[in-house]
Amino acid sequence: SQTIHQWPATLVQPVGSPLSLECTVEGTSNPNLYWYRQAAGRGLQLLFYSVGIGQISSEVPQNLSASRPQDRQFILSSKKLLLSDSGFYLCAWNRGGRSYNEQFFGPGTRLTVL
Amino acid sequence: DQQVKQNSPSLSVQEGRISILNCDYTNSMFDYFLWYKKYPAEGPTFLISISSIKDKNEDGRFTVFLNKSAKHLSLHIVPSQPGDSAVYFCAAIEEASGTYKYIFGTGTRLKVLA
């Protein structure tokens, strides 16, 4: 069966510090991968998605970036965190291809920027 | 510009009664919709989906209705149980380059009272 991991589970970082959140998927190959953010009182905002190694699509302008160095690894980064980067970050995957299928989410990372 | 809207941020229902969660969308090109359930500090889990060529899909206590002319869908939970208390997100799928993007609403917090 497929599983998705995210770490760390919680993170407290000062403003201006760098960020690296990691997501890995097991039990599948060539997944589509997604990063979302859920800010307080808001829905799930799609940040990045990837259909393959090295292929990243960005949804919103921001100081975050994403990379996919391996097929089942997705990394969310920032060089300098802002207060507004605080939120709950979720990684998700679904099967690649042209058919509709549901996304499966990881457990999330709670980021607090002070 | 919110393409998928859940106008009720919260809903309280008595145990055993029906819960009705609503969702409106603006893009008539969406042709697949999903509902997710989310507990605090966890990733969302998939509940039920519907294709735009259908107007109803049922799975146990959960039924999703789609009114394409009104660009409206709803999730019915019958009978409601205390364990159903969670935040519910509706999502629409939009075709993107090489994959599909999931556009989520802002969520409705359901509280089922014992």
PDB file of N, CA and C in Angstrom, chain A residues 31 33 49-58 66-75:
ATOM      1  N   PRO A  31       4.335   9.469  -9.189  1.00  0.00           N
ATOM      2  CA  PRO A  31       3.149  10.170  -8.687  1.00  0.00           C
ATOM      3  C   PRO A  31       3.179  11.647  -9.077  1.00  0.00           C
ATOM      4  N   LEU A  33       2.798  15.193  -7.393  1.00  0.00           N
ATOM      5  CA  LEU A  33       3.014  15.650  -6.019  1.00  0.00           C
ATOM      6  C   LEU A  33       2.596  17.108  -5.879  1.00  0.00           C
ATOM      7  N   TYR A  49       2.922  22.166  -7.690  1.00  0.00           N
ATOM      8  CA  TYR A  49       2.662  20.780  -8.057  1.00  0.00           C
ATOM      9  C   TYR A  49       3.734  20.337  -9.029  1.00  0.00           C
ATOM     10  N   SER A  50       3.886  19.002  -9.099  1.00  0.00           N
ATOM     11  CA  SER A  50       4.956  18.427  -9.915  1.00  0.00           C
ATOM     12  C   SER A  50       4.471  17.130 -10.552  1.00  0.00           C
ATOM     13  N   VAL A  51       4.704  17.001 -11.846  1.00  0.00           N
ATOM     14  CA  VAL A  51       4.304  15.778 -12.549  1.00  0.00           C
ATOM     15  C   VAL A  51       5.489  14.857 -12.792  1.00  0.00           C
ATOM     16  N   GLY A  52       6.705  15.297 -12.426  1.00  0.00           N
ATOM     17  CA  GLY A  52       7.869  14.455 -12.627  1.00  0.00           C
ATOM     18  C   GLY A  52       9.114  15.081 -12.030  1.00  0.00           C
ATOM     19  N   ILE A  53      10.194  14.333 -12.011  1.00  0.00           N
ATOM     20  CA  ILE A  53      11.460  14.816 -11.450  1.00  0.00           C
ATOM     21  C   ILE A  53      11.862  16.115 -12.132  1.00  0.00           C
ATOM     22  N   GLY A  54      12.184  17.102 -11.308  1.00  0.00           N
ATOM     23  CA  GLY A  54      12.653  18.380 -11.832  1.00  0.00           C
ATOM     24  C   GLY A  54      11.581  19.258 -12.442  1.00  0.00           C
ATOM     25  N   GLN A  55      10.322  18.787 -12.476  1.00  0.00           N
ATOM     26  CA  GLN A  55       9.228  19.568 -13.067  1.00  0.00           C
ATOM     27  C   GLN A  55       8.380  20.169 -11.955  1.00  0.00           C
ATOM     28  N   ILE A  56       8.423  21.485 -11.847  1.00  0.00           N
ATOM     29  CA  ILE A  56       7.715  22.182 -10.786  1.00  0.00           C
ATOM     30  C   ILE A  56       6.846  23.260 -11.411  1.00  0.00           C
ATOM     31  N   SER A  57       5.580  23.308 -10.996  1.00  0.00           N
ATOM     32  CA  SER A  57       4.689  24.392 -11.397  1.00  0.00           C
ATOM     33  C   SER A  57       4.298  25.166 -10.146  1.00  0.00           C
ATOM     34  N   SER A  58       4.405  26.488 -10.239  1.00  0.00           N
ATOM     35  CA  SER A  58       4.100  27.343  -9.092  1.00  0.00           C
ATOM     36  C   SER A  58       2.746  27.996  -9.303  1.00  0.00           C
ATOM     37  N   ALA A  66       9.976  25.081  -4.537  1.00  0.00           N
ATOM     38  CA  ALA A  66       9.850  23.631  -4.384  1.00  0.00           C
ATOM     39  C   ALA A  66      10.817  22.944  -5.321  1.00  0.00           C
ATOM     40  N   SER A  67      11.212  21.744  -4.925  1.00  0.00           N
ATOM     41  CA  SER A  67      12.092  20.945  -5.781  1.00  0.00           C
ATOM     42  C   SER A  67      11.693  19.483  -5.682  1.00  0.00           C
ATOM     43  N   ARG A  68      11.986  18.748  -6.726  1.00  0.00           N
ATOM     44  CA  ARG A  68      11.694  17.316  -6.761  1.00  0.00           C
ATOM     45  C   ARG A  68      12.954  16.619  -7.265  1.00  0.00           C
ATOM     46  N   PRO A  69      13.860  16.333  -6.353  1.00  0.00           N
ATOM     47  CA  PRO A  69      15.127  15.731  -6.763  1.00  0.00           C
ATOM     48  C   PRO A  69      15.026  14.251  -7.106  1.00  0.00           C
ATOM     49  N   GLN A  70      14.016  13.580  -6.576  1.00  0.00           N
ATOM     50  CA  GLN A  70      13.788  12.171  -6.878  1.00  0.00           C
ATOM     51  C   GLN A  70      12.306  11.956  -7.166  1.00  0.00           C
ATOM     52  N   ASP A  71      11.988  10.818  -7.730  1.00  0.00           N
ATOM     53  CA  ASP A  71      10.621  10.556  -8.180  1.00  0.00           C
ATOM     54  C   ASP A  71       9.595  10.706  -7.066  1.00  0.00           C
ATOM     55  N   ARG A  72       9.951  10.245  -5.862  1.00  0.00           N
ATOM     56  CA  ARG A  72       8.973  10.230  -4.782  1.00  0.00           C
ATOM     57  C   ARG A  72       9.347  11.174  -3.642  1.00  0.00           C
ATOM     58  N   GLN A  73      10.116  12.211  -3.947  1.00  0.00           N
ATOM     59  CA  GLN A  73      10.534  13.165  -2.933  1.00  0.00           C
ATOM     60  C   GLN A  73      10.200  14.571  -3.394  1.00  0.00           C
ATOM     61  N   PHE A  74       9.566  15.325  -2.504  1.00  0.00           N
ATOM     62  CA  PHE A  74       9.150  16.692  -2.830  1.00  0.00           C
ATOM     63  C   PHE A  74       9.567  17.573  -1.672  1.00  0.00           C
ATOM     64  N   ILE A  75      10.269  18.661  -1.952  1.00  0.00           N
ATOM     65  CA  ILE A  75      10.824  19.513  -0.913  1.00  0.00           C
ATOM     66  C   ILE A  75      10.305  20.933  -1.074  1.00  0.00           C
TER      67      ILE A  75
END
